[in-house]
Every structure is written in structure tokens, then in C-alpha cells.
CSV table of C-alpha atoms in Angstrom, one decimal:
chain,number,residue,atom,x,y,z
A,551,MET,CA,0.2,0.0,0.3
A,552,ALA,CA,2.9,2.3,0.4
A,553,VAL,CA,4.6,1.4,-2.4
A,554,ILE,CA,1.4,2.6,-4.5
A,555,LEU,CA,0.7,5.7,-2.5
A,556,LEU,CA,4.7,6.6,-3.0
A,557,SER,CA,4.5,5.6,-6.3
A,558,ILE,CA,1.3,7.9,-7.1
A,559,PHE,CA,3.4,10.6,-5.5
A,560,ALA,CA,6.4,10.3,-7.3
A,561,GLY,CA,4.7,9.7,-10.8
A,562,GLY,CA,2.3,12.8,-10.3
A,563,CYS,CA,-1.7,13.3,-12.1
A,564,SER,CA,-0.4,13.1,-15.1
A,565,MET,CA,0.1,8.7,-14.7
A,566,PHE,CA,-3.6,8.6,-15.3
A,567,ILE,CA,-4.5,11.5,-18.0
A,568,ILE,CA,-4.0,9.5,-21.3
A,569,ARG,CA,-3.2,11.3,-24.5
A,570,SER,CA,-6.0,11.6,-26.9
A,571,TYR,CA,-5.1,11.6,-30.5
A,572,PRO,CA,-5.1,15.1,-32.0
A,573,GLU,CA,-8.0,14.0,-34.8
A,574,VAL,CA,-10.5,12.1,-35.7
A,575,ILE,CA,-9.9,9.5,-38.2
A,576,TYR,CA,-12.1,8.3,-40.9
A,577,ASN,CA,-12.1,5.7,-42.2
A,578,ASP,CA,-13.9,7.3,-45.3
A,579,ARG,CA,-17.4,4.5,-45.6
A,580,GLN,CA,-19.9,5.2,-48.2
A,581,PRO,CA,-22.3,7.2,-46.4
A,582,LEU,CA,-25.8,6.0,-47.1
A,583,ILE,CA,-27.6,9.0,-49.1
A,584,SER,CA,-31.2,7.7,-50.6
A,585,VAL,CA,-32.6,9.9,-53.3
A,586,THR,CA,-36.1,9.7,-54.9
A,587,TYR,CA,-37.9,11.7,-57.1
A,588,ASP,CA,-41.8,12.8,-57.1
A,589,TYR,CA,-42.9,12.7,-60.8
A,590,GLY,CA,-46.2,15.4,-61.6
A,591,GLU,CA,-48.3,15.6,-64.9
A,592,ILE,CA,-49.1,18.5,-66.6
A,593,GLU,CA,-52.6,18.7,-67.9
A,594,VAL,CA,-53.6,21.2,-71.3
A,595,HIS,CA,-56.3,22.3,-71.5
A,596,LEU,CA,-57.2,23.9,-74.9
A,597,PRO,CA,-60.9,24.8,-75.6
A,598,LEU,CA,-62.1,24.6,-79.1
A,599,VAL,CA,-65.3,26.8,-81.2
A,600,TYR,CA,-66.1,26.1,-84.8
A,601,PRO,CA,-67.3,29.3,-85.9
A,602,ARG,CA,-68.7,26.5,-89.9
A,603,TYR,CA,-69.0,23.7,-89.7
A,604,ARG,CA,-66.5,20.9,-87.5
A,605,PRO,CA,-64.3,19.1,-89.6
A,606,GLU,CA,-64.6,14.6,-88.8
A,607,GLN,CA,-61.5,14.9,-87.3
A,608,ILE,CA,-58.8,16.9,-85.6
A,609,ALA,CA,-55.0,16.0,-85.6
A,610,PHE,CA,-52.8,17.8,-82.5
A,611,GLN,CA,-48.5,17.4,-82.4
A,612,VAL,CA,-47.4,19.2,-79.0
A,613,TYR,CA,-43.7,20.5,-79.2
A,614,SER,CA,-41.4,21.9,-76.5
A,615,ARG,CA,-39.3,25.0,-77.0
A,616,GLY,CA,-40.3,25.4,-80.4
A,617,ASP,CA,-38.6,21.7,-82.0
A,618,THR,CA,-41.3,21.0,-84.1
A,619,THR,CA,-39.2,18.2,-85.5
A,620,PHE,CA,-39.8,15.6,-82.8
A,621,PRO,CA,-43.8,16.3,-81.3
A,622,LEU,CA,-43.8,15.7,-77.1
A,623,ILE,CA,-47.0,13.9,-78.5
A,624,SER,CA,-49.5,13.4,-81.4
A,625,VAL,CA,-53.1,12.8,-80.4
A,626,MET,CA,-56.3,12.3,-83.3
A,627,GLN,CA,-59.4,14.0,-81.5
A,628,GLY,CA,-62.7,14.5,-82.7
A,629,PRO,CA,-64.4,18.2,-83.0
A,630,LEU,CA,-64.3,18.3,-79.1
A,631,ASP,CA,-65.4,21.5,-77.5
A,632,GLU,CA,-61.8,21.2,-75.2
A,633,ILE,CA,-59.1,18.8,-76.2
A,634,VAL,CA,-57.1,18.0,-72.6
A,635,LEU,CA,-53.3,17.0,-73.2
A,636,PHE,CA,-51.2,14.9,-70.7
A,637,LEU,CA,-47.9,15.9,-70.3
A,638,PRO,CA,-45.0,13.8,-68.2
A,639,HIS,CA,-43.3,16.4,-65.6
A,640,GLY,CA,-41.1,18.6,-66.8
A,641,VAL,CA,-41.0,18.5,-70.3
A,642,LEU,CA,-42.2,22.0,-71.2
A,643,ASP,CA,-40.3,25.3,-71.5
A,644,VAL,CA,-41.0,27.4,-68.8
A,645,GLU,CA,-39.6,30.4,-68.9
A,646,ASP,CA,-40.7,31.4,-72.6
A,647,SER,CA,-44.0,30.6,-74.8
A,648,THR,CA,-42.3,28.6,-77.0
A,649,ASN,CA,-44.1,25.3,-76.4
A,650,LEU,CA,-46.7,24.8,-79.7
A,651,ILE,CA,-49.4,22.7,-80.1
A,652,LYS,CA,-49.5,22.3,-84.2
A,653,ILE,CA,-54.0,21.2,-84.5
A,654,MET,CA,-54.6,20.0,-87.9
A,655,PRO,CA,-58.3,19.6,-88.7
A,656,GLN,CA,-58.3,16.7,-91.1
A,657,ASP,CA,-60.5,18.3,-93.4
A,658,TYR,CA,-58.8,20.3,-96.4
A,659,ASP,CA,-60.2,23.1,-95.9
A,660,PHE,CA,-59.9,24.3,-92.4
A,661,ARG,CA,-56.5,25.6,-91.4
A,662,ASN,CA,-53.9,24.3,-89.6
A,663,PHE,CA,-52.0,26.4,-86.8
A,664,TYR,CA,-49.7,26.6,-83.7
A,665,VAL,CA,-50.8,27.7,-80.5
A,666,PRO,CA,-48.1,29.3,-78.9
A,667,PHE,CA,-48.1,29.0,-74.9
A,668,LYS,CA,-45.6,28.9,-71.9
A,669,GLY,CA,-45.0,25.5,-69.5
A,670,ILE,CA,-44.8,24.8,-66.4
A,671,GLY,CA,-43.5,21.8,-64.2
A,672,ALA,CA,-46.5,19.8,-63.3
A,673,GLY,CA,-49.9,21.2,-63.2
A,674,ARG,CA,-52.6,22.2,-64.9
A,675,ILE,CA,-52.4,25.5,-67.9
A,676,ASP,CA,-55.8,26.1,-69.0
A,677,LEU,CA,-55.6,27.9,-72.8
A,678,PRO,CA,-57.0,30.5,-74.2
A,679,VAL,CA,-59.9,29.5,-76.5
A,680,ASN,CA,-59.1,28.9,-80.4
A,681,ALA,CA,-60.9,29.0,-83.4
A,682,ILE,CA,-61.5,26.2,-86.1
A,683,ASP,CA,-61.8,28.2,-89.2
A,684,PHE,CA,-61.2,27.7,-92.6
A,685,LYS,CA,-58.0,28.5,-94.1
A,686,PRO,CA,-57.5,31.8,-95.8
A,687,LEU,CA,-58.2,32.5,-99.0
A,688,ILE,CA,-53.7,34.2,-100.2
A,689,VAL,CA,-53.5,35.9,-103.7
A,690,GLN,CA,-49.8,37.6,-103.9
A,691,GLY,CA,-47.6,38.3,-106.6
A,692,VAL,CA,-45.6,41.5,-108.2
A,693,VAL,CA,-47.2,44.9,-109.4
A,694,THR,CA,-44.7,46.1,-112.4
A,695,LEU,CA,-45.4,49.0,-114.6
A,696,ALA,CA,-46.4,47.4,-118.2
A,697,GLN,CA,-44.5,50.5,-119.7
A,698,ASN,CA,-41.3,48.5,-118.7
A,699,ASP,CA,-41.4,46.2,-116.7
A,700,SER,CA,-40.3,48.1,-113.6
A,701,THR,CA,-41.8,47.3,-110.1
A,702,LEU,CA,-44.0,49.9,-108.1
A,703,SER,CA,-44.0,50.1,-104.3
A,704,GLY,CA,-46.8,51.7,-102.6
A,705,VAL,CA,-48.9,50.5,-105.0
A,706,ALA,CA,-52.4,50.1,-103.0
A,707,LEU,CA,-54.6,46.8,-103.6
A,708,SER,CA,-57.7,45.8,-102.2
A,709,VAL,CA,-59.9,42.6,-102.6
A,710,GLN,CA,-63.1,43.4,-103.1
A,711,VAL,CA,-66.5,41.2,-102.8
A,712,PHE,CA,-68.7,44.1,-103.9
A,713,PRO,CA,-69.6,46.4,-101.9
A,714,ALA,CA,-67.4,44.5,-99.2
A,715,THR,CA,-63.5,45.3,-98.9
A,716,LEU,CA,-62.0,42.3,-97.7
A,717,ALA,CA,-58.4,42.9,-97.5
A,718,ARG,CA,-56.2,45.8,-98.5
A,719,THR,CA,-52.8,46.7,-99.0
A,720,LYS,CA,-49.4,48.2,-100.7
A,721,SER,CA,-46.7,46.7,-102.4
A,722,ASP,CA,-43.5,46.5,-100.7
A,723,GLU,CA,-40.3,47.8,-102.3
A,724,ASN,CA,-40.4,45.8,-104.4
A,725,GLY,CA,-42.9,45.3,-106.0
A,726,ILE,CA,-44.4,42.3,-103.9
A,727,PHE,CA,-47.8,42.0,-102.3
A,728,GLU,CA,-49.4,39.3,-100.4
A,729,MET,CA,-53.6,39.6,-98.8
A,730,GLY,CA,-55.2,36.7,-97.2
A,731,ILE,CA,-59.0,36.9,-96.9
A,732,PRO,CA,-61.1,34.6,-94.6
A,733,GLY,CA,-61.3,31.2,-96.1
A,734,GLU,CA,-65.5,31.5,-96.0
A,735,PHE,CA,-64.9,33.8,-99.5
A,736,MET,CA,-63.4,30.4,-101.0
A,737,LYS,CA,-66.8,29.3,-103.1
A,738,SER,CA,-68.0,33.4,-103.8
A,739,PRO,CA,-67.6,33.6,-107.6
A,740,ASN,CA,-67.2,37.5,-107.5
A,741,ILE,CA,-63.9,37.9,-105.8
A,742,GLU,CA,-61.8,40.8,-107.4
A,743,LEU,CA,-58.5,42.2,-107.3
A,744,ILE,CA,-57.8,45.6,-107.7
A,745,ALA,CA,-54.5,46.9,-108.0
A,746,GLY,CA,-53.9,51.2,-108.3
A,747,SER,CA,-56.6,52.7,-107.3
A,748,ASN,CA,-54.1,55.4,-106.0
A,749,LEU,CA,-51.9,56.3,-109.8
A,750,ILE,CA,-53.2,57.9,-112.6
A,751,PHE,CA,-54.1,54.9,-114.3
A,752,LYS,CA,-56.9,53.4,-114.7
A,753,PRO,CA,-57.0,50.6,-111.9
A,754,PHE,CA,-55.6,47.2,-112.9
A,755,ARG,CA,-59.1,44.6,-111.7
A,756,GLN,CA,-59.1,41.0,-111.9
A,757,LYS,CA,-61.1,38.4,-111.3
A,758,LEU,CA,-60.4,35.7,-108.1
A,759,ASP,CA,-61.8,32.0,-108.5
A,760,TYR,CA,-60.7,30.9,-105.6
A,761,SER,CA,-62.8,27.5,-106.4
A,762,ASN,CA,-60.1,25.0,-106.8
A,763,THR,CA,-57.3,27.0,-104.8
A,764,LYS,CA,-56.5,28.7,-101.6
A,765,GLY,CA,-53.7,30.4,-102.9
A,766,ILE,CA,-53.6,32.5,-105.8
A,767,TYR,CA,-49.9,33.9,-107.9
A,768,GLN,CA,-51.6,36.9,-109.7
A,769,ASP,CA,-49.6,39.3,-110.7
A,770,VAL,CA,-50.2,42.4,-111.7
A,771,ARG,CA,-49.1,45.2,-115.0
A,772,ILE,CA,-50.3,48.0,-114.8
A,773,GLY,CA,-50.7,51.4,-117.6
A,774,PRO,CA,-50.5,51.0,-121.1
A,775,SER,CA,-48.0,47.9,-121.9
A,776,LYS,CA,-45.1,48.3,-124.3
A,777,THR,CA,-47.2,47.5,-127.6
A,778,LEU,CA,-48.7,51.2,-127.5
A,779,GLU,CA,-47.0,53.3,-129.4
A,780,GLY,CA,-46.4,57.5,-129.6
A,781,PRO,CA,-47.1,59.5,-127.5
A,782,ILE,CA,-49.3,58.5,-124.2
A,783,TYR,CA,-52.4,60.1,-123.1
A,784,LEU,CA,-54.6,59.8,-120.1
A,785,THR,CA,-58.0,59.9,-120.3
A,786,ASN,CA,-58.9,62.2,-117.8
A,787,LYS,CA,-62.9,62.2,-117.1
A,788,LYS,CA,-65.1,59.0,-116.9
A,789,TYR,CA,-67.0,58.3,-119.8
A,790,VAL,CA,-64.5,59.6,-122.7
A,791,HIS,CA,-66.4,59.0,-126.0
A,792,PHE,CA,-64.0,56.8,-127.7
A,793,ARG,CA,-65.5,56.8,-131.8
A,794,GLU,CA,-65.2,56.1,-135.2
A,795,ASN,CA,-64.5,58.9,-136.6
A,796,PRO,CA,-63.8,62.8,-135.4
A,797,ASP,CA,-66.8,64.4,-137.1
A,798,VAL,CA,-69.7,65.0,-134.7
A,799,GLY,CA,-72.5,62.0,-134.5
A,800,SER,CA,-69.9,59.4,-135.1
A,801,ASP,CA,-70.4,56.4,-133.6
A,802,THR,CA,-69.1,55.6,-130.6
A,803,LYS,CA,-66.7,52.2,-130.0
A,804,PHE,CA,-65.8,52.3,-125.9
A,805,LEU,CA,-67.6,54.8,-123.6
A,806,LEU,CA,-63.7,55.0,-122.0
A,807,ASP,CA,-62.9,55.2,-117.9
A,808,LYS,CA,-61.0,57.6,-116.2
A,809,GLY,CA,-57.1,56.4,-116.3
A,810,GLU,CA,-57.5,55.0,-119.6
A,811,SER,CA,-54.6,55.2,-122.1
A,812,VAL,CA,-54.3,56.1,-125.6
A,813,ALA,CA,-51.7,56.3,-127.8
A,814,VAL,CA,-51.7,59.4,-129.7
A,815,LYS,CA,-51.2,59.1,-133.9
A,816,ARG,CA,-52.4,61.7,-135.4
A,817,MET,CA,-54.4,64.8,-134.1
A,818,THR,CA,-57.0,67.9,-135.8
A,819,ARG,CA,-57.8,71.1,-133.6
A,820,GLY,CA,-60.1,69.4,-131.5
A,821,GLU,CA,-59.7,65.8,-131.9
A,822,TYR,CA,-57.3,63.2,-131.1
A,823,PHE,CA,-57.2,59.4,-132.8
A,824,GLY,CA,-55.0,56.9,-131.5
A,825,ASP,CA,-54.8,53.6,-130.0
A,826,ILE,CA,-56.7,51.9,-126.5
A,827,GLU,CA,-55.6,48.5,-125.5
A,828,VAL,CA,-58.7,46.7,-124.5
A,829,LEU,CA,-58.1,43.6,-121.6
A,830,LEU,CA,-60.6,40.8,-122.9
A,831,GLN,CA,-61.4,37.9,-120.5
A,832,ASP,CA,-58.9,35.6,-121.5
A,833,GLY,CA,-56.4,38.1,-120.6
A,834,LYS,CA,-55.7,38.4,-124.0
A,835,LEU,CA,-54.9,42.3,-124.7
A,836,VAL,CA,-56.5,44.0,-128.6
A,837,VAL,CA,-55.8,47.5,-129.8
A,838,PHE,CA,-58.3,49.8,-131.6
A,839,ASP,CA,-58.1,52.5,-132.4
A,840,GLY,CA,-60.1,55.5,-132.4
A,841,TRP,CA,-60.9,59.0,-132.6
A,842,VAL,CA,-61.0,61.3,-128.4
A,843,VAL,CA,-62.2,64.3,-127.7
A,844,LYS,CA,-58.3,66.6,-126.6
A,845,GLU,CA,-59.7,68.3,-123.9
A,846,ASP,CA,-60.8,64.2,-122.4
A,847,LEU,CA,-57.2,63.8,-122.7
A,848,THR,CA,-53.9,64.7,-120.7
A,849,LEU,CA,-50.1,63.5,-121.2
A,850,MET,CA,-49.2,61.0,-119.0
A,851,GLN,CA,-46.1,62.2,-117.1
A,852,LEU,CA,-44.2,58.5,-116.7
A,853,GLU,CA,-42.5,60.9,-113.2
A,854,ASN,CA,-45.4,61.1,-111.4
A,855,ILE,CA,-48.0,58.4,-111.8
A,856,PHE,CA,-49.6,58.0,-108.5
A,857,SER,CA,-52.3,60.6,-108.5
A,858,LYS,CA,-52.1,64.1,-106.7
A,859,GLU,CA,-55.6,62.8,-104.5
A,860,SER,CA,-52.9,60.2,-102.9
A,861,ASN,CA,-50.0,60.3,-101.4
A,862,HIS,CA,-47.9,57.5,-101.9
A,863,GLU,CA,-44.3,56.8,-102.4
A,864,PRO,CA,-43.2,57.7,-106.0
A,865,VAL,CA,-42.1,55.0,-108.9
A,866,GLU,CA,-39.1,52.8,-108.1
B,100,MET,CA,-60.7,10.6,-71.8
B,101,ASN,CA,-60.4,8.0,-70.0
B,102,PRO,CA,-57.4,6.9,-68.0
B,103,TRP,CA,-56.0,4.6,-69.8
B,104,ASN,CA,-55.7,6.9,-72.8
B,105,ARG,CA,-54.5,8.9,-70.2
B,106,PHE,CA,-52.1,6.6,-69.8
B,107,ILE,CA,-50.7,6.0,-73.3
B,108,ILE,CA,-50.5,9.7,-73.9
B,109,CYS,CA,-48.0,10.4,-71.1
B,110,ILE,CA,-45.9,7.1,-72.2
B,111,LEU,CA,-45.3,8.3,-75.4
B,112,ALA,CA,-44.2,11.6,-74.5
B,113,VAL,CA,-40.8,12.1,-74.6
B,114,SER,CA,-38.5,13.9,-71.6
B,115,GLY,CA,-35.9,15.5,-71.6
B,116,SER,CA,-35.7,18.9,-72.8
B,117,THR,CA,-34.9,21.1,-69.9
B,118,LEU,CA,-36.1,22.5,-66.8
B,119,HIS,CA,-35.9,25.6,-65.1
B,120,ALA,CA,-39.1,25.2,-62.9
B,121,GLN,CA,-38.5,25.2,-59.5
B,122,ILE,CA,-38.4,21.9,-57.6
B,123,ALA,CA,-39.2,21.3,-54.0
B,124,LEU,CA,-36.8,19.8,-52.1
B,125,ASN,CA,-37.7,17.5,-49.0
B,126,VAL,CA,-34.2,16.4,-46.9
B,127,ASN,CA,-34.0,13.9,-44.3
B,128,ALA,CA,-31.4,12.7,-42.2
B,129,ILE,CA,-30.3,10.7,-38.9
B,130,PRO,CA,-30.3,11.7,-36.4
B,131,ARG,CA,-31.9,14.1,-36.3
B,132,GLN,CA,-31.9,18.1,-36.7
B,133,VAL,CA,-28.6,18.1,-39.0
B,134,GLU,CA,-27.6,21.3,-40.8
B,135,VAL,CA,-27.7,21.3,-44.7
B,136,ILE,CA,-25.3,23.2,-46.7
B,137,MET,CA,-26.7,23.5,-49.8
B,138,ASP,CA,-24.0,24.8,-52.5
B,139,GLY,CA,-22.5,26.8,-49.7
B,140,ILE,CA,-25.5,28.2,-47.9
B,141,SER,CA,-27.1,26.8,-44.6
B,142,ILE,CA,-30.6,26.4,-45.8
B,143,GLY,CA,-31.3,24.8,-42.0
B,144,GLU,CA,-31.6,21.4,-40.1
B,145,THR,CA,-33.6,18.9,-41.3
B,146,PRO,CA,-36.3,17.4,-41.9
B,147,ILE,CA,-36.0,19.8,-44.2
B,148,ARG,CA,-39.5,20.8,-45.8
B,149,ASN,CA,-40.7,22.2,-49.6
B,150,GLN,CA,-37.1,24.0,-50.3
B,151,GLN,CA,-37.5,25.9,-53.8
B,152,ILE,CA,-34.3,25.0,-56.0
B,153,ILE,CA,-34.3,24.5,-58.9
B,154,PRO,CA,-32.8,21.6,-61.5
B,155,GLY,CA,-29.0,20.5,-62.1
B,156,PRO,CA,-26.4,20.3,-60.3
B,157,HIS,CA,-26.2,20.9,-56.3
B,158,ASN,CA,-23.6,20.0,-53.5
B,159,PHE,CA,-24.7,19.5,-50.0
B,160,GLU,CA,-22.7,19.3,-47.2
B,161,ILE,CA,-23.9,17.2,-43.9
B,162,ILE,CA,-22.6,18.4,-40.7
B,163,LYS,CA,-22.8,16.9,-37.1
B,164,ASP,CA,-20.8,16.9,-34.0
B,165,GLY,CA,-20.4,13.5,-32.7
B,166,TYR,CA,-20.6,12.1,-37.0
B,167,ALA,CA,-18.4,12.2,-39.8
B,168,PRO,CA,-19.3,15.4,-42.3
B,169,LEU,CA,-20.9,13.9,-45.5
B,170,THR,CA,-20.3,15.8,-49.1
B,171,TYR,CA,-23.0,15.2,-51.6
B,172,SER,CA,-22.9,16.5,-55.4
B,173,LEU,CA,-26.4,15.7,-56.8
B,174,ILE,CA,-27.5,16.4,-60.8
B,175,VAL,CA,-31.4,17.4,-59.7
B,176,ASN,CA,-33.4,16.5,-62.9
B,177,PRO,CA,-36.1,18.2,-63.1
B,178,ALA,CA,-39.5,17.2,-61.3
B,179,LYS,CA,-41.8,17.8,-58.7
B,180,ALA,CA,-39.7,16.8,-55.6
B,181,VAL,CA,-36.6,15.5,-54.9
B,182,ASN,CA,-36.3,14.0,-51.5
B,183,LEU,CA,-32.9,13.3,-50.2
B,184,ASP,CA,-31.9,10.6,-47.2
B,185,PHE,CA,-28.3,11.0,-45.3
B,186,TYR,CA,-27.6,8.6,-43.1
B,187,LEU,CA,-25.1,9.9,-41.3
B,188,ASN,CA,-22.0,7.5,-39.6
B,189,PRO,CA,-21.6,8.2,-35.8
B,190,ILE,CA,-17.9,9.0,-33.8
B,191,TYR,CA,-16.6,6.7,-31.7
B,192,LYS,CA,-14.6,7.4,-28.7
B,193,ILE,CA,-12.4,4.2,-28.7
B,194,LYS,CA,-9.8,3.6,-25.4
B,195,PHE,CA,-6.8,1.3,-27.0
B,196,THR,CA,-4.4,-0.1,-24.8
B,197,THR,CA,-1.9,-3.1,-25.1
B,198,GLU,CA,0.8,-4.5,-23.2
B,199,GLU,CA,3.2,-5.3,-26.1
B,200,GLU,CA,6.6,-3.2,-26.0
B,201,GLY,CA,7.6,-1.3,-28.6
B,202,LEU,CA,5.4,-1.4,-30.9
B,203,THR,CA,4.2,1.4,-33.9
B,204,PHE,CA,0.5,1.9,-34.1
B,205,GLU,CA,-0.9,2.8,-37.8
B,206,LEU,CA,-4.9,3.7,-38.4
B,207,ASN,CA,-5.5,3.4,-42.2
B,208,LYS,CA,-2.4,4.1,-43.7
B,209,ASN,CA,-2.2,7.9,-42.3
B,210,HIS,CA,-2.1,8.0,-38.6
B,211,GLN,CA,0.1,6.9,-36.4
B,212,TRP,CA,0.9,6.4,-32.4
B,213,SER,CA,3.9,3.9,-30.2
B,214,ASP,CA,1.4,5.4,-27.0
B,215,LYS,CA,0.5,2.2,-25.6
B,216,LYS,CA,-2.8,3.7,-23.8
B,217,ILE,CA,-4.7,6.6,-26.4
B,218,ARG,CA,-7.8,7.8,-26.3
B,219,LEU,CA,-9.0,7.6,-30.2
B,220,GLU,CA,-11.9,9.4,-32.1
B,221,LEU,CA,-13.1,6.5,-35.1
B,222,GLU,CA,-15.5,6.7,-37.4
B,223,ALA,CA,-17.8,4.0,-37.3
B,224,GLY,CA,-17.2,0.8,-39.9
B,225,GLU,CA,-14.3,-0.9,-40.2
B,226,HIS,CA,-10.5,0.4,-39.5
B,227,ILE,CA,-7.3,-1.3,-40.8
B,228,LEU,CA,-4.6,-0.8,-38.0
B,229,ILE,CA,-1.4,-2.3,-39.5
B,230,VAL,CA,1.9,-2.4,-35.9
B,231,TYR,CA,5.2,-2.0,-36.5
B,232,LYS,CA,8.3,-3.1,-34.7
B,233,LYS,CA,11.4,-1.4,-35.7
B,234,ASP,CA,10.2,-0.4,-38.9
B,235,LYS,CA,9.1,-4.2,-39.4
B,236,VAL,CA,5.0,-4.9,-40.0
B,237,VAL,CA,4.8,-7.5,-37.4
B,238,ASP,CA,0.5,-8.0,-37.4
B,239,GLU,CA,-2.1,-6.3,-40.0
B,240,GLN,CA,-6.0,-6.4,-38.6
B,241,THR,CA,-9.1,-4.6,-39.3
B,242,ILE,CA,-11.1,-3.6,-36.4
B,243,LEU,CA,-14.6,-2.9,-36.3
B,244,VAL,CA,-16.3,0.1,-34.4
B,245,ASP,CA,-19.7,-0.1,-34.0
B,246,GLU,CA,-19.7,1.0,-30.5
B,247,PRO,CA,-17.7,3.5,-27.9
B,248,LYS,CA,-15.7,0.7,-26.2
B,249,GLN,CA,-12.3,0.0,-25.2
B,250,PHE,CA,-9.8,-2.0,-27.3
B,251,LYS,CA,-7.0,-3.9,-25.7
B,252,TYR,CA,-4.7,-4.4,-28.8
B,253,PHE,CA,-3.2,-8.1,-28.0
B,254,PHE,CA,0.6,-9.5,-30.7
B,255,LYS,CA,-1.1,-11.7,-32.9
B,256,LYS,CA,1.3,-12.9,-36.2
B,257,LYS,CA,0.8,-11.1,-39.2
B,258,LEU,CA,-2.1,-11.8,-41.7
B,259,SER,CA,0.6,-13.0,-44.1
B,260,ASP,CA,2.5,-15.0,-42.3
């Protein structure tokens, strides 16, 4: 006992203090981690209306991020009042309205169209009402000056079914124009393209027949053609008499509209003798000669073919 | 639309486009009340519910005294929610003793001591103990740590012998 006490006294308290290793010793064991996902569903509601009649079937394709190469889904449905599409979570662009639903009525007279929309991760998307309607009828072409084939910009064009004007436009800097009119007029026999109402010439008029097509390419050649030789005069009023002979009482061949071109060959003190062009129904131009009272004609100035009443750009 | 059509439409759908929507992050851990650091910022202690994150790569650090810290990198897929469960490895206090003379001990090829008695803090699991005498390996064994305990070392023959 005495020896033990002596040892403790000699060794001090340090003999009971055990050193600790200065750091934790890891064995780098693989941690146990569990990762699970909860996936939602996207429910797209697309209400539809049918202003004309209902096609038998409608195909729907959904695209993400404007990539129309691969549809996310393709569905064929009857003409319901509301289409509901289900998509998996996370397939849509949720930042921008780059997701698209392509709607394709299975009927030639109906238009196909895209409905853009912004996506969500999961949940319900209610899209605005869309109309399943006829394809628009298109007319396009180039406006040129018949005298020299130069393109004309700023020429007013319209499509009319008397008395209604269905569409208006002006030719662009390259003389190109395009107009669309509602598809419901596809069977109408009285659709007319009118060009050049803002020019000094008689406006160009052409019937448009959409009975077998949805698009018509119609070039517009305006003004006197190259075949008219000599100084060109334009009639300056409506109902100008174009007569067989200059003498009073001579037969009137035609009543000319304002802006008709007359290529003058000879003249007397009060009358001009010249040629006019008449466009036949089959599209052919036929030249007639005759007499017009001098006061009814004005010399054509090609420097500015836009009428004074209009504020249009000059000829290109 | 009947449920079967709905199922087919969902199956037909092709996933894979990038999504930047918010995803609900839920984190559980054993033990409870563990601090979670995501991308260098503390997002609180577990259990964490409905923390909104965006899809893409994220780094998680899980820290609690008495447990081995855990780091985990995850590319979070577009989903409604992602649930993470972490099981932390405890650190046990071990009293290491031996009666043998002149030995040097090495744990996991990295930690050395020559004391006959020493207190160690060891992560739960297996550790490799190598024993040297005069720079020669005289023993090698695997220690399983699964509770706080006293470990008394007895000299054995080297396993390779």
C-alpha cells in the first residue's frame, strides 16, 4: 500500500491522464444516401370553337421549345369543345412561350395553326379559346409598270366582294404584295383584285377564282403596255367617248374610264386619233383605234404616276 | 378521356427538355437536426421541407457534431420534388490499450502512434490497423468500430505469415 502511494506521489497525476489522438480518424466509408423523385403531370386544357362546321377529326401535336422536329405527343381526336392533353413533368419550357400545340383539322378547307404557350413544371394549363376555321385565301404577286417592267412600290391593292373590301395592302419596296381573305369566301364567284387606285392609270381589276385553290399568284401589270407606241395620253374623266370618226354623230366604239391610255398617232384641232388596249376575258390585249376629244386627254407624265389625291411614294 | 388513353399519352411523351422550374427539396437525416449546406449556403436543419431549388447540379454538405461530415453532389432532374435521406456515420470514442512493448500502430495508413494507451475518435465501420516493430510490419488486422468501447491490442502473427 505504501509502495502504491509512493508511486502516485512520485509519478504525479499525469500517470492517469491518457493522451488523445489529435484528430478524428475517418475510414471514408461510402455514405448511405437515398434520392427519390416525385414526378407530377401537366394537364393542358385547350377549348375550341367551330364558327363554320366541325371537321370529322382533328390531330394535335405538342412541341417543346419551338422544336417542331419531334412532337412530344400526337393525338387524334373528334371535334370536341375542349381538348385535354397530358404530358409528363418537366417536358415543357417554363420560361418562355416557346411550347407549341399544332392543330390540324383533317379537312382540306380548314387551316392548320400553332398555339404557343408557356409551360409549367407540373399542374394544369388553361389555354385561351381557339377557333377551328377555314384556311385563309391568299393572293400574292408583283406589281410592275407594263411600259418598262419596272416594279412599283406603294401601289394600293385590295380584294373586294362588292360592296365589301375584304383586304387592303400596298406593294412593298420590291413591288411584292400578299393578302389573305377569310376562307368563307372560297365559293364566291365575285372576288376581285383591284390594284392601282392611287395611280393615274385606270385601276387593274382581276377576278379571283378560289374554287379549286387556297392561293393565287397574280402578277399585276399596270399602265399602258409596250405595244402602245407614240405619246401616251390618259383620259382625265369618266365616260370618255372613243369614236369611229372625228365628226359629230360618229359611232362610239367604247366609253373610256378615267385613266385609260391612248397612244396618239394623229391629231386635228379638236380631236386626237390613237390606239387603246382592251383586255379581253381570256387575258388577251386587243388594240383598237379611234377618236377622242382633245379636252378629255392629258399627256402621261411617267415621272410621277401617283395620283395627286394620294400620298404615296414615287415609282421605284 | 379515359385513364388508359391518358396513360398511353403520357407514355408516348418524350421527356428530356431542360427545365428551370422550381423543385421542392425535402431532406431527412439520421440523426435528426442535422445542418444542411447547399451550394455553400446553410438551408437549415433537418427535417427540411419544400425548399425550392432549380434543376441542375447541387452540392450538399451535412454536418453534425459526433458524426462524420458528409458531402454529396447531385444533378437534380426536373421533377415535382426531390427527397434526400442521409444516414450519417457516428464517431465513437475508443480507448486503445496494449501491453506490448516497442510497437508503432498505424490506422488506415495515415494515423500513427506509439503510445501504449491512447484515446481515439473513430468513424463507425472498419479500420485497418497495421502494427510495426522497428519499422517492420508485424501485424495487420481489421478493427470493426460499432460502439464506444475499449480496444485492447494483443500481438498476433502477421496475417500474411
